[in-house]
Short mmCIF file of C-alpha atoms in Angstrom, two decimals:
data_model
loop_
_atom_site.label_atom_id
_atom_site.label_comp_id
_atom_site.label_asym_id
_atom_site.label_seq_id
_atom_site.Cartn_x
_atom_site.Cartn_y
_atom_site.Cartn_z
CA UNK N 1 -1.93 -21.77 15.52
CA UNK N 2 -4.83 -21.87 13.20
CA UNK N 3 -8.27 -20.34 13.86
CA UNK N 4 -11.58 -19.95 11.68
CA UNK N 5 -12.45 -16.59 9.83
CA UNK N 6 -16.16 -17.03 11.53
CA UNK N 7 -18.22 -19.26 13.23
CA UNK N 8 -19.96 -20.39 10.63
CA UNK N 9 -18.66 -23.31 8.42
CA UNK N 10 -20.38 -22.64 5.77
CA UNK N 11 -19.60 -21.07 2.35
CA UNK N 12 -23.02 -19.31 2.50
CA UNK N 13 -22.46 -18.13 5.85
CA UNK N 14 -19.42 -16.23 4.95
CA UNK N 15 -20.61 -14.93 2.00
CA UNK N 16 -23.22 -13.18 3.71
CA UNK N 17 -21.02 -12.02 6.44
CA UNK N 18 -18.82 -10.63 3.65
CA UNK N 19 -21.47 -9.16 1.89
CA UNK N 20 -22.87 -7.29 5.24
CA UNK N 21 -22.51 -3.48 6.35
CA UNK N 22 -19.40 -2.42 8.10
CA UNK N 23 -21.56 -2.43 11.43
CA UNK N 24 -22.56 -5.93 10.57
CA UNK N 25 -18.47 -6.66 10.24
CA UNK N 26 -17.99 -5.44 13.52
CA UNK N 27 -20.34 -7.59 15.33
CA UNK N 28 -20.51 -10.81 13.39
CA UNK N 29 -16.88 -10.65 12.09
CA UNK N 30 -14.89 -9.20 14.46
CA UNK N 31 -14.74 -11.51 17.64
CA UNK N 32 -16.07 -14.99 17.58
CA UNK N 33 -13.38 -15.86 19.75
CA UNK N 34 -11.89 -14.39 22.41
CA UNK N 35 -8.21 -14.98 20.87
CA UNK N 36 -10.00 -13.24 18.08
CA UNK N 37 -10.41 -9.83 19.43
CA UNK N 38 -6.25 -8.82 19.89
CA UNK N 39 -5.54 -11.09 17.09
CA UNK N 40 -4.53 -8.56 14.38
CA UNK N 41 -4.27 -5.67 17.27
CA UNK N 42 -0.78 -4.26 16.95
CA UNK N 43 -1.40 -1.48 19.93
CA UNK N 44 -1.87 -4.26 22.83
CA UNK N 45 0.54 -6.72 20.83
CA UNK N 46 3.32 -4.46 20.00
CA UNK N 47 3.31 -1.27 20.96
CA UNK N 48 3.21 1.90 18.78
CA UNK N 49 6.40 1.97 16.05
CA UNK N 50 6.04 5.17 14.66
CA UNK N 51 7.39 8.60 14.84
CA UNK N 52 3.50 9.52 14.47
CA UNK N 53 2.87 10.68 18.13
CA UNK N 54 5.70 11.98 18.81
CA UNK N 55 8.01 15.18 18.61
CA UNK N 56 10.57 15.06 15.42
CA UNK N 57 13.86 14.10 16.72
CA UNK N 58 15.40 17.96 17.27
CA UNK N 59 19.03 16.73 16.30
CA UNK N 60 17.93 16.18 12.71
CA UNK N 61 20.29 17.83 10.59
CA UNK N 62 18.86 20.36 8.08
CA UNK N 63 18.76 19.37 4.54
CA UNK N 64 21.20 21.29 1.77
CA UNK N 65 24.47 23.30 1.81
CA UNK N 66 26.16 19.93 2.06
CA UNK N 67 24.18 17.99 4.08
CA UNK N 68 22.08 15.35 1.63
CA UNK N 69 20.04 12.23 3.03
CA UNK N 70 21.18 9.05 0.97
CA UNK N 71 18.98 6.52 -0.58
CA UNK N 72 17.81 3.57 -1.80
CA UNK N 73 15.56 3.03 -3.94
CA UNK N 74 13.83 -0.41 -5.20
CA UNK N 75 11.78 -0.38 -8.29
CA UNK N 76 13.33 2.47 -9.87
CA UNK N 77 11.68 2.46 -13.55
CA UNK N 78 7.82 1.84 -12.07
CA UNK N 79 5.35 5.21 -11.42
CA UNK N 80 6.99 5.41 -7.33
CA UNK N 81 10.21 5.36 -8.67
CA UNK N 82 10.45 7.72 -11.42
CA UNK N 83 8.30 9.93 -9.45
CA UNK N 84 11.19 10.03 -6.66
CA UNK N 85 13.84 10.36 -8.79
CA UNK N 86 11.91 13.40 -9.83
CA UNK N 87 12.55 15.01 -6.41
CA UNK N 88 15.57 13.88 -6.13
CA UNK N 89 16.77 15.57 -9.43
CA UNK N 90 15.09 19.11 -8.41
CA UNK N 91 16.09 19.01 -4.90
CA UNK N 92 20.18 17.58 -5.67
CA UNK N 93 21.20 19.22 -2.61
CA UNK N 94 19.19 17.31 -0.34
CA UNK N 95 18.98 13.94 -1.75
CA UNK N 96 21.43 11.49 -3.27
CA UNK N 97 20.48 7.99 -4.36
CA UNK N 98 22.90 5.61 -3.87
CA UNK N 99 21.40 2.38 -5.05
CA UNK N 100 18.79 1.35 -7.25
CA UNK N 101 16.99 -1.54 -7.85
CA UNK N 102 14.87 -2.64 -11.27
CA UNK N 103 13.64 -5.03 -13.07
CA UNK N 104 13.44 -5.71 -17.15
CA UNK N 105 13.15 -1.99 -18.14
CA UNK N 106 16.62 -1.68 -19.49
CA UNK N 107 16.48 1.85 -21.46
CA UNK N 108 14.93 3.84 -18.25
CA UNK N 109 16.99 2.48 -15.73
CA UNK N 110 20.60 3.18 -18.29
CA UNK N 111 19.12 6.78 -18.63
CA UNK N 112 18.91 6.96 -14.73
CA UNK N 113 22.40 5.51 -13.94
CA UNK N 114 23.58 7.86 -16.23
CA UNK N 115 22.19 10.49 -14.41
CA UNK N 116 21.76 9.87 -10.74
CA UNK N 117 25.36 7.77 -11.13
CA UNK N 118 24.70 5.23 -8.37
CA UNK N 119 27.19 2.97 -6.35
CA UNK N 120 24.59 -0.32 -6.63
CA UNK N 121 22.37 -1.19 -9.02
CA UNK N 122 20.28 -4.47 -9.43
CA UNK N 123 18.30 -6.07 -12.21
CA UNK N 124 15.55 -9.16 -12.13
CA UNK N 125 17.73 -11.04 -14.92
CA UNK N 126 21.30 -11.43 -14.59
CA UNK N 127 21.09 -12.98 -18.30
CA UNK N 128 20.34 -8.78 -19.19
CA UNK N 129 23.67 -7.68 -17.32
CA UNK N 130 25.93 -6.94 -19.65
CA UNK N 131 22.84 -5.66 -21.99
CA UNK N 132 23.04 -3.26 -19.34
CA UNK N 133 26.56 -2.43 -19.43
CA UNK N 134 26.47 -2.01 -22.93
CA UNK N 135 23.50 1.52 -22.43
CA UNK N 136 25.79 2.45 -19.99
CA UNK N 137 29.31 2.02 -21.71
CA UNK N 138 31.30 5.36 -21.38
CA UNK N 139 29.05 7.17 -18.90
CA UNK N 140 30.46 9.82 -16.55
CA UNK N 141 32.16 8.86 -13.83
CA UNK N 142 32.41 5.29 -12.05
CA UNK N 143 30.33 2.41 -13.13
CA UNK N 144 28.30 1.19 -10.56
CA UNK N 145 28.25 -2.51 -9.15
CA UNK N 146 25.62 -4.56 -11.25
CA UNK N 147 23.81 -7.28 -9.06
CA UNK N 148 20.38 -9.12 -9.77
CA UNK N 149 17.87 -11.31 -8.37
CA UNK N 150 16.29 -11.11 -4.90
CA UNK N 151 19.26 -11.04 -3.65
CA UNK N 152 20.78 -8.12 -5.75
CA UNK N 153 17.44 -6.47 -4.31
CA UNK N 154 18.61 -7.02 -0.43
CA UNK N 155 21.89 -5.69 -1.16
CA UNK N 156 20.22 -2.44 -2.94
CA UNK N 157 18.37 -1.64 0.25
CA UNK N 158 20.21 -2.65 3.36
CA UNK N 159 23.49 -0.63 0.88
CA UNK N 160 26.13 0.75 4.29
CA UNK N 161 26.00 4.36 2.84
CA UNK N 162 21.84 4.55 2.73
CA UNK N 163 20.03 6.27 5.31
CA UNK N 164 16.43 5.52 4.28
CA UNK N 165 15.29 2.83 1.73
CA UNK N 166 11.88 4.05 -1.01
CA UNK N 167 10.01 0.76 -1.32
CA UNK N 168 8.03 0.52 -4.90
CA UNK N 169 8.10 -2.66 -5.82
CA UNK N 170 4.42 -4.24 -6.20
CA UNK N 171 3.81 -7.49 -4.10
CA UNK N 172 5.45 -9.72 -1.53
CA UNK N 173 8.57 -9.24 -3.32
CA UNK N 174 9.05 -6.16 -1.80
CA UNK N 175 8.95 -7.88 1.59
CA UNK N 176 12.70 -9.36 1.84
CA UNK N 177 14.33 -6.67 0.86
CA UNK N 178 12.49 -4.07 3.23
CA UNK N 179 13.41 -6.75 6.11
CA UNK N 180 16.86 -6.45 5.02
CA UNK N 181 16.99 -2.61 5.52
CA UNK N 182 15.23 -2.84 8.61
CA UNK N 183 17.58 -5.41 10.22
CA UNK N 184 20.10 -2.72 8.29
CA UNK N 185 18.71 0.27 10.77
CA UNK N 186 17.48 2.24 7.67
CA UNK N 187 14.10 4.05 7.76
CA UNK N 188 11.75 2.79 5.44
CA UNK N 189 9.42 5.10 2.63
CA UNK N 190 7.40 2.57 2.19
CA UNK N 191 5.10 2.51 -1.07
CA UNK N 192 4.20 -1.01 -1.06
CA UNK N 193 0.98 -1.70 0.91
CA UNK N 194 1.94 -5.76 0.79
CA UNK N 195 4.87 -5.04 3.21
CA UNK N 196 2.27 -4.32 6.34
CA UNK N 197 -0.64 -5.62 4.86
CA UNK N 198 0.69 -8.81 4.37
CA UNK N 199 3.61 -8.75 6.51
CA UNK N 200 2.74 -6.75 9.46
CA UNK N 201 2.64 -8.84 12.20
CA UNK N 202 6.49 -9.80 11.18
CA UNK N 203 7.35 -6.32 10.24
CA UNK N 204 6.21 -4.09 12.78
CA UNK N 205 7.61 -5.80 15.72
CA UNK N 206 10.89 -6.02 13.70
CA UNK N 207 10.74 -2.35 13.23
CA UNK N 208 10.58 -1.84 17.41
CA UNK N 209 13.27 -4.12 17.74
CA UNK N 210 15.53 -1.98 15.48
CA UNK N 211 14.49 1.41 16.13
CA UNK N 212 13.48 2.22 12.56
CA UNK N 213 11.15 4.36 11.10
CA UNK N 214 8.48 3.53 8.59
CA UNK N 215 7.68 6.44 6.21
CA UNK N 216 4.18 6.22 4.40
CA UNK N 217 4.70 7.16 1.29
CA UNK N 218 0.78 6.92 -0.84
CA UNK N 219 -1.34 9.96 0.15
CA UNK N 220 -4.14 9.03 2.60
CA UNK N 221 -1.49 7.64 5.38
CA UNK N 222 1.12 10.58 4.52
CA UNK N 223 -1.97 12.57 5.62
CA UNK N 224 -2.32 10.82 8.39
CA UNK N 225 0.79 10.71 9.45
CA UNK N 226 1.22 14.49 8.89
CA UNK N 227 -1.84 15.29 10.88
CA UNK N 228 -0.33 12.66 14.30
CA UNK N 229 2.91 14.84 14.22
CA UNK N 230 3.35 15.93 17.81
CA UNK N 231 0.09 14.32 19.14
CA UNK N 232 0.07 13.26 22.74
CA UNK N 233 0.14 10.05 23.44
CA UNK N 234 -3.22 8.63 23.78
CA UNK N 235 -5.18 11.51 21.87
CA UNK N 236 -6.01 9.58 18.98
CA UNK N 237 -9.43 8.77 18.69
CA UNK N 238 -10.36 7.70 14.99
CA UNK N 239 -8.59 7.73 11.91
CA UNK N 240 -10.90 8.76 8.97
CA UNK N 241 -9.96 7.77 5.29
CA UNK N 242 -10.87 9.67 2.42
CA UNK N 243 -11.66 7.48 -0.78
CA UNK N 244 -12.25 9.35 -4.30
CA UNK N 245 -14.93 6.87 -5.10
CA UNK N 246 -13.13 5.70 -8.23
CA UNK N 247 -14.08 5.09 -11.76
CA UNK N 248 -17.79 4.05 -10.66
CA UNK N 249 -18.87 6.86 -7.91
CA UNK N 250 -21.48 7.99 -10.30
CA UNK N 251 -22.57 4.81 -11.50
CA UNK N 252 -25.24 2.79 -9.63
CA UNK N 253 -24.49 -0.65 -9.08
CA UNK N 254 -28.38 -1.80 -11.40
CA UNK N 255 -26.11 -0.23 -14.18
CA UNK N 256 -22.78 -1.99 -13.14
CA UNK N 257 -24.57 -5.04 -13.16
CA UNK N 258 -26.44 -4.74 -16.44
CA UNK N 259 -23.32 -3.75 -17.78
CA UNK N 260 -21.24 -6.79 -16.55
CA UNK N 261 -24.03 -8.78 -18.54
CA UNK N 262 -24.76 -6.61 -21.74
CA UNK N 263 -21.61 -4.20 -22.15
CA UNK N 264 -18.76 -6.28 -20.11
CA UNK N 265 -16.13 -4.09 -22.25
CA UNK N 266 -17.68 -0.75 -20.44
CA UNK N 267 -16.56 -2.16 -17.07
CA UNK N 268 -13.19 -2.98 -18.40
CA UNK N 269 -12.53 0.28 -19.76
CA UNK N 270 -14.32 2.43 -16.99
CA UNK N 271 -12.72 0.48 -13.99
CA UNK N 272 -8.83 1.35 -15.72
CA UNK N 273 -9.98 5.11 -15.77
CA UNK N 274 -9.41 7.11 -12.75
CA UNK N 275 -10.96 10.33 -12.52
CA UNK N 276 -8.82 12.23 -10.45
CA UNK N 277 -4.97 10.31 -10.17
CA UNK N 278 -3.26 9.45 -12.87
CA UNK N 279 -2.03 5.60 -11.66
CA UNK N 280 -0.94 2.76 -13.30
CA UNK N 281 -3.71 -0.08 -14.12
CA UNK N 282 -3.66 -2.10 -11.05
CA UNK N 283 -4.11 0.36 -8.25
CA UNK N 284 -6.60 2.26 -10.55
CA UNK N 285 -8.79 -0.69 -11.09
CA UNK N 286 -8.24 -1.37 -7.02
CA UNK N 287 -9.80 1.93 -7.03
CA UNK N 288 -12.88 1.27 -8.91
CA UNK N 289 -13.62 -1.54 -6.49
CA UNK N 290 -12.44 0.22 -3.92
CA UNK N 291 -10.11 -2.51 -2.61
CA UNK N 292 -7.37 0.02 -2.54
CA UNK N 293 -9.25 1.27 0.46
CA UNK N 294 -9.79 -1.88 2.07
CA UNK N 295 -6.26 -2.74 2.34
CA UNK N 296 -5.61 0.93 3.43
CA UNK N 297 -7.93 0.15 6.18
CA UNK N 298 -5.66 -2.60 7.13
CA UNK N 299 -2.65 -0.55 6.30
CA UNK N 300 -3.57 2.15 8.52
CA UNK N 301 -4.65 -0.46 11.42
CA UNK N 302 -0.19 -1.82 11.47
CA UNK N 303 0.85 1.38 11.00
CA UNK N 304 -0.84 3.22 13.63
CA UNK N 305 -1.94 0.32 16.07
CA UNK N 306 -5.61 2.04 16.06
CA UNK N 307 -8.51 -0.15 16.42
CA UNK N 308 -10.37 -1.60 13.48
CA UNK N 309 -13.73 -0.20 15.09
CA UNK N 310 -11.59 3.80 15.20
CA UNK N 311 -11.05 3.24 11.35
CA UNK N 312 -13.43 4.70 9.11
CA UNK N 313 -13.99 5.44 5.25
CA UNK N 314 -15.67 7.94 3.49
CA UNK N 315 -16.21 9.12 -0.24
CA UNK N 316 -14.75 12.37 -0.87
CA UNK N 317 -14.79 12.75 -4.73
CA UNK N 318 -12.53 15.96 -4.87
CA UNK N 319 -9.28 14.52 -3.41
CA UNK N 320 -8.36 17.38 -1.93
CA UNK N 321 -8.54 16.65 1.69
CA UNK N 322 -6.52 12.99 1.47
CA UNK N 323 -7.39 11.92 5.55
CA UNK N 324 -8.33 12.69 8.45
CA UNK N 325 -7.75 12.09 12.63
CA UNK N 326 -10.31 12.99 15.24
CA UNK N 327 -9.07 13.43 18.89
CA UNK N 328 -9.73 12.85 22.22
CA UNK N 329 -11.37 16.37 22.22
CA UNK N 330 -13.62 15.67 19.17
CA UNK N 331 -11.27 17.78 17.21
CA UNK N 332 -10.73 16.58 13.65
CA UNK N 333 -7.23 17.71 12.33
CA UNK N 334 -6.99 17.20 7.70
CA UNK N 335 -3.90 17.19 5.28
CA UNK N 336 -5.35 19.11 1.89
CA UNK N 337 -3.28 19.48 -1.36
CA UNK N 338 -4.02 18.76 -4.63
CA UNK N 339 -3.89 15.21 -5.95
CA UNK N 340 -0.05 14.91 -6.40
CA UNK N 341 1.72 11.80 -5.68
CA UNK N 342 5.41 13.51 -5.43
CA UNK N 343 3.80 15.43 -1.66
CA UNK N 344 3.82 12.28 0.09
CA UNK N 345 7.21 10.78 -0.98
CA UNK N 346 8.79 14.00 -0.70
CA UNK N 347 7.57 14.03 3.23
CA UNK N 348 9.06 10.61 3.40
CA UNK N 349 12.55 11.63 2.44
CA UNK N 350 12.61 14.99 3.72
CA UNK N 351 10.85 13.89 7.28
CA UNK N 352 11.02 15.53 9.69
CA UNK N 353 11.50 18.59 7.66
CA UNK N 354 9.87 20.32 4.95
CA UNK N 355 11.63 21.41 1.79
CA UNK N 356 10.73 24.65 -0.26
CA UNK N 357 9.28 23.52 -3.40
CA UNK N 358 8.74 25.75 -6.36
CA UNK N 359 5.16 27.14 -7.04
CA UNK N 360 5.67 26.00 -10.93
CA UNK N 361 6.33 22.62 -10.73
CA UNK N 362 4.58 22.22 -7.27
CA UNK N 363 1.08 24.69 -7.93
CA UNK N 364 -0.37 25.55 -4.44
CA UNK N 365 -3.44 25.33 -2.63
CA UNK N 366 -6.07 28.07 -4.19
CA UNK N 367 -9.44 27.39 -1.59
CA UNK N 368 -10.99 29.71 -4.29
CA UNK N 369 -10.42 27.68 -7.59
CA UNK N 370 -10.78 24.29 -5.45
CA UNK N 371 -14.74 24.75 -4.91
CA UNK N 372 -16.73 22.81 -3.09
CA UNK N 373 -15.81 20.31 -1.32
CA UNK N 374 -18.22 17.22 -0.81
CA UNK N 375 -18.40 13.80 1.15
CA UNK N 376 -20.72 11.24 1.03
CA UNK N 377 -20.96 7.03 3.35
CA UNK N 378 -19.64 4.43 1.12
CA UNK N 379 -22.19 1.39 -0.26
CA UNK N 380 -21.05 -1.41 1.00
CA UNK N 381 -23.23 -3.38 -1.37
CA UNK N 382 -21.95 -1.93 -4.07
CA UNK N 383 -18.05 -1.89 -2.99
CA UNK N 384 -18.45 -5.17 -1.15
CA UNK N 385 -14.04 -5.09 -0.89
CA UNK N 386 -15.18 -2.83 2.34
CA UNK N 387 -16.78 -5.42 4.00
CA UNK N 388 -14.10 -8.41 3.23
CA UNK N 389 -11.31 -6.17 4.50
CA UNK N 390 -12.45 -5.36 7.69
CA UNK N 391 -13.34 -9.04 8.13
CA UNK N 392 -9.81 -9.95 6.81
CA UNK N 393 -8.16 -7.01 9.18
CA UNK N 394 -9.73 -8.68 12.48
CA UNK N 395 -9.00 -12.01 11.70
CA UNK N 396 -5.32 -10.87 11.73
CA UNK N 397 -2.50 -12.72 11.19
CA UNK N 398 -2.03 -14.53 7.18
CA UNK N 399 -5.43 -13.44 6.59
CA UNK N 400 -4.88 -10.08 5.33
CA UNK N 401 -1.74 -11.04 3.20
CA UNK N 402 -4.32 -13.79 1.52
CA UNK N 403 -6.96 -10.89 0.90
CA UNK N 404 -4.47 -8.72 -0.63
CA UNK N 405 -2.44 -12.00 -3.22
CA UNK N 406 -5.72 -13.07 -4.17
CA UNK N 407 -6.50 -9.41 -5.20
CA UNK N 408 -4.06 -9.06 -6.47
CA UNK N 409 -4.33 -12.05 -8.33
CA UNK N 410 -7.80 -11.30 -9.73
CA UNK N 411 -7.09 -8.19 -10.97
CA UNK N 412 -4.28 -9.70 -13.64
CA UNK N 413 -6.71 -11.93 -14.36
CA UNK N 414 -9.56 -8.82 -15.12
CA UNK N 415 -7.01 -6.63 -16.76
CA UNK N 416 -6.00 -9.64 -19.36
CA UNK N 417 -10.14 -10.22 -19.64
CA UNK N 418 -10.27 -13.25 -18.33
CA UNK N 419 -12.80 -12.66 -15.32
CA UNK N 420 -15.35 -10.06 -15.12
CA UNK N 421 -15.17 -7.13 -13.07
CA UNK N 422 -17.72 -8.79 -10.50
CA UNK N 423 -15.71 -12.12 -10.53
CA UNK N 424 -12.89 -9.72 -8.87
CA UNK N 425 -14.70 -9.66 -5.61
CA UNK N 426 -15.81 -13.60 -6.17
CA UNK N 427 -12.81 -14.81 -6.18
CA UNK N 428 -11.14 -13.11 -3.32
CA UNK N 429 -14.04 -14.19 -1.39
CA UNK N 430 -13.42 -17.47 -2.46
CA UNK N 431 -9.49 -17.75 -1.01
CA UNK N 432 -10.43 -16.40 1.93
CA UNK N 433 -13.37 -18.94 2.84
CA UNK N 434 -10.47 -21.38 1.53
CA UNK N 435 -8.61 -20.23 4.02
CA UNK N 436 -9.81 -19.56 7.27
CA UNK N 437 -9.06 -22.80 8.61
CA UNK N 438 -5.82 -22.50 7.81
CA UNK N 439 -5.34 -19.43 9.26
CA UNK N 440 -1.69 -18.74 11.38
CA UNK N 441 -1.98 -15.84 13.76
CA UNK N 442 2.07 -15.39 14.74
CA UNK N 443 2.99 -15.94 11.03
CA UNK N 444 7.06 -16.13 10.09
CA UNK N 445 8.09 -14.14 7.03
CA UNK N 446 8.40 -17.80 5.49
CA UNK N 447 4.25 -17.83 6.20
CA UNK N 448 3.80 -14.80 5.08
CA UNK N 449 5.16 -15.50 1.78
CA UNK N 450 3.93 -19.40 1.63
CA UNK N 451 0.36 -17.95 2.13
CA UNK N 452 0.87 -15.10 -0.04
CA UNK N 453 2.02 -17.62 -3.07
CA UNK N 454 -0.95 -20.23 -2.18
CA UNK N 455 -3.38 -17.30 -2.46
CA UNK N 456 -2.17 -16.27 -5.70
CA UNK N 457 -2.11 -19.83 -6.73
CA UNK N 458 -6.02 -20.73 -5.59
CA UNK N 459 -7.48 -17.87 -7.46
CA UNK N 460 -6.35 -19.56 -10.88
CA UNK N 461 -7.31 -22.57 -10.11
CA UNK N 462 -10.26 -21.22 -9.21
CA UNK N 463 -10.63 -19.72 -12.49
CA UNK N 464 -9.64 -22.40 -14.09
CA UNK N 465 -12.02 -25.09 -12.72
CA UNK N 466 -15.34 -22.79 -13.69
CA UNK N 467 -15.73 -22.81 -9.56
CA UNK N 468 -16.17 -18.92 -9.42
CA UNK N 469 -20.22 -19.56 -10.37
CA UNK N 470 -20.73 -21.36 -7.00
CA UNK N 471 -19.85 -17.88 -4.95
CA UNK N 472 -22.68 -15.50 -4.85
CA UNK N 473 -21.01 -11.97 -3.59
CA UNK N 474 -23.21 -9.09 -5.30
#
């Protein structure tokens, strides 16, 4: 079934609706058919998946002394991975990894075989097996089973002996393989955004069907997830999401612009600068433009099944509180910690309990030292990725998975410097009008994927054929 992203035809039409206020989203965006409302609604469609409102299951066994949770764990050599392989090295007596998954990063992933000694391990290239063997020749104990491919991937995640499968690939890619352990019955820690963003309306009713759990492993939906724990059935109200701001908090968008005319290299360097996380490239540049919040909006919408109108974003530069849930009562309940990316996918694997973690390696919570503590409404005109993902969230179905390729997309292109910064939001704009009449609401995974690669696909044409000067987004 195929339905329009508005009611207007018109490239100019969109573009304004994209470029207005969140309220303006709402009204214009949201429901210019009455299909159009429930499309993307996972509550009235499917049904809440989630441990989130509901008591921890009470036969859990506790952690240690002999009883370890066993995982998987795809893209082992990237920031998520080595990250979790952190934990699991300090905390050896509740964790064991069992499989691993990689890609071209040889030397790291030999140095982690040789350490973590897995049963399963797969590479991208099976031309770089026996490279592979060769870094790993006369390790300690067994060798472990060497697949590749997408393929070697599945197996890696749906392994018999896992119990919950740590997701950090980038991309659709990570979409297969997270089916697999689904249909597999293992819980998910899931630290790809592209497996609900894109594929939620495939994933999350696979995820009733099977009884599993999905984790959330980034920050701001640990937080939320943290603060639902226990929370009656129908006492959510509104989800709040905390954004840092990013690179440009503190600079006005007259300056942006000037710069993207005078001083281009500025916005390159500032927008791959993150002043509180320390991230890799891409997800610090969808910081800057605030996209990563945009598709966290969406994110948050499959995971919890709350409302697009009971999601809401605000700058909070410190990073200390990383979300927020207000409920039925007007209370509003916050997860605070410092900016550390380990908190979250150590709640993952350890959920439902909490591990003691050492005050050296893991520094508290001083309210003292922290300071103030400061908020402010985000400007839509000058993060206009706001706007296009609500619009994208309530047109549901391949929409949001073509908002979040062709950002993805655009942001190679900006980090190799062949689009400006302001082309970024231009050209995701761009596959989106492209697309709304193409839209499928009930996509299949082979959708999800099709779309995902068109998306990907039309932003370089785009590029390529000079047509991002037509678009007129800020």
């Amino acid at each position: 079934m195929a339905a329009s992203l508005s009611s207007s035809a018109s490239l100019a039409g969109v573009a304004a609706q994209l470029r207005g206020t969140k309220a303006a989203a709402r009204t214009t965006a949201a429901k210019p058919q009455s299909a159009r409302a429930d499309a993307g609604n996972t509550e009235s469609r499917y049904g809440a998946c989630w441990p989130g409102r509901a008591d921890a299951p009470k036969d859990a066994p506790l952690l240690g002394n002999g009883n370890v949770k066993k995982i998987s764990l795809l893209g082992s050599t990237g920031s998520i991975g080595t990250q979790t392989l952190d934990i699991a090295a300090e905390h050896s007596d509740k964790f064991e990894i069992v499989a691993l998954s990689a890609g071209k990063n040889l030397d790291v992933l030999a140095a982690q075989i040789r350490q973590f000694k897995p049963k399963m391990v797969s590479i991208s290239d099976g031309a770089d097996i026996q490279a592979l063997k060769d870094l790993i020749k006369g390790m300690d104990g067994p060798m472990p089973e060497i697949l590749y491919g997408a393929d070697g991937m599945v197996e890696v995640a749906r392994h018999p002996d896992v119990d919950s499968t740590v997701t950090g690939i980038v991309g659709c890619a990570g979409l297969p393989p997270t089916v697999a352990a689904i249909e597999a019955g293992k819980n998910i820690c899931l630290a790809n955004k592209e497996t609900l963003i894109a594929g939620g309306p495939h994933i999350v009713p696979l995820a009733v069907k099977h009884g599993v759990k999905i984790l959330p492993a980034d920050s701001e939906h640990s937080a939320l997830f943290q603060c639902m724990q226990g929370l009656p059935e129908g006492a959510l109200r509104r989800i709040i999401l905390t954004a840092s701001g990013g690179a440009f908090r503190d600079t006005t968008l007259a300056e942006m612009r000037d710069a993207a005319k005078n001083n281009p290299e500025f916005l390159q360097k500032k927008a791959t600068t993150h002043p509180n996380w320390d991230m890799g490239a891409k997800i610090t540049c969808d910081s800057a433009t605030l996209m990563n919040k945009a598709l966290e909006v969406i994110e948050a919408h499959y995971l919890y099944g709350t409302s697009y109108d009971n999601i809401d974003v605000v700058i909070h530069p410190q990073s200390i509180i990383h979300s927020m849930i207000e409920t039925a009562d007007s209370s509003v309940l916050a997860q605070m910690g410092w900016p550390d990316m380990r908190l979250p996918i150590l709640y993952t694997m350890s959920w439902p309990q909490r591990v003691e973690c050492s005050e050296v390696t893991w520094p508290r919570l001083d309210f003292v030292k922290m300071g103030d503590l400061t908020f402010r409404e985000p400007d839509v005109e000058k993060y206009p990725s706001l706007t296009m993902g609500y619009a994208a969230g309530r047109a549901g179905g391949t929409m949001t998975g073509v908002f979040s390729a062709a950002n993805e997309a655009a942001v190679a292109l900006f980090l190799d410097k062949k689009i400006g910064y302001f082309d970024i939001y231009k050209t995701i704009e761009g596959a989106m009008e492209a697309h709304k009449n193409e839209l499928i609401l009930d996509p299949s995974l082979d959708d999800i994927v099709a779309c995902d690669l068109w998306a990907r696909a039309h932003v370089n044409d785009m590029v390529a054929s000079g047509s991002l000067t037509e678009l007129i987004c800020v």
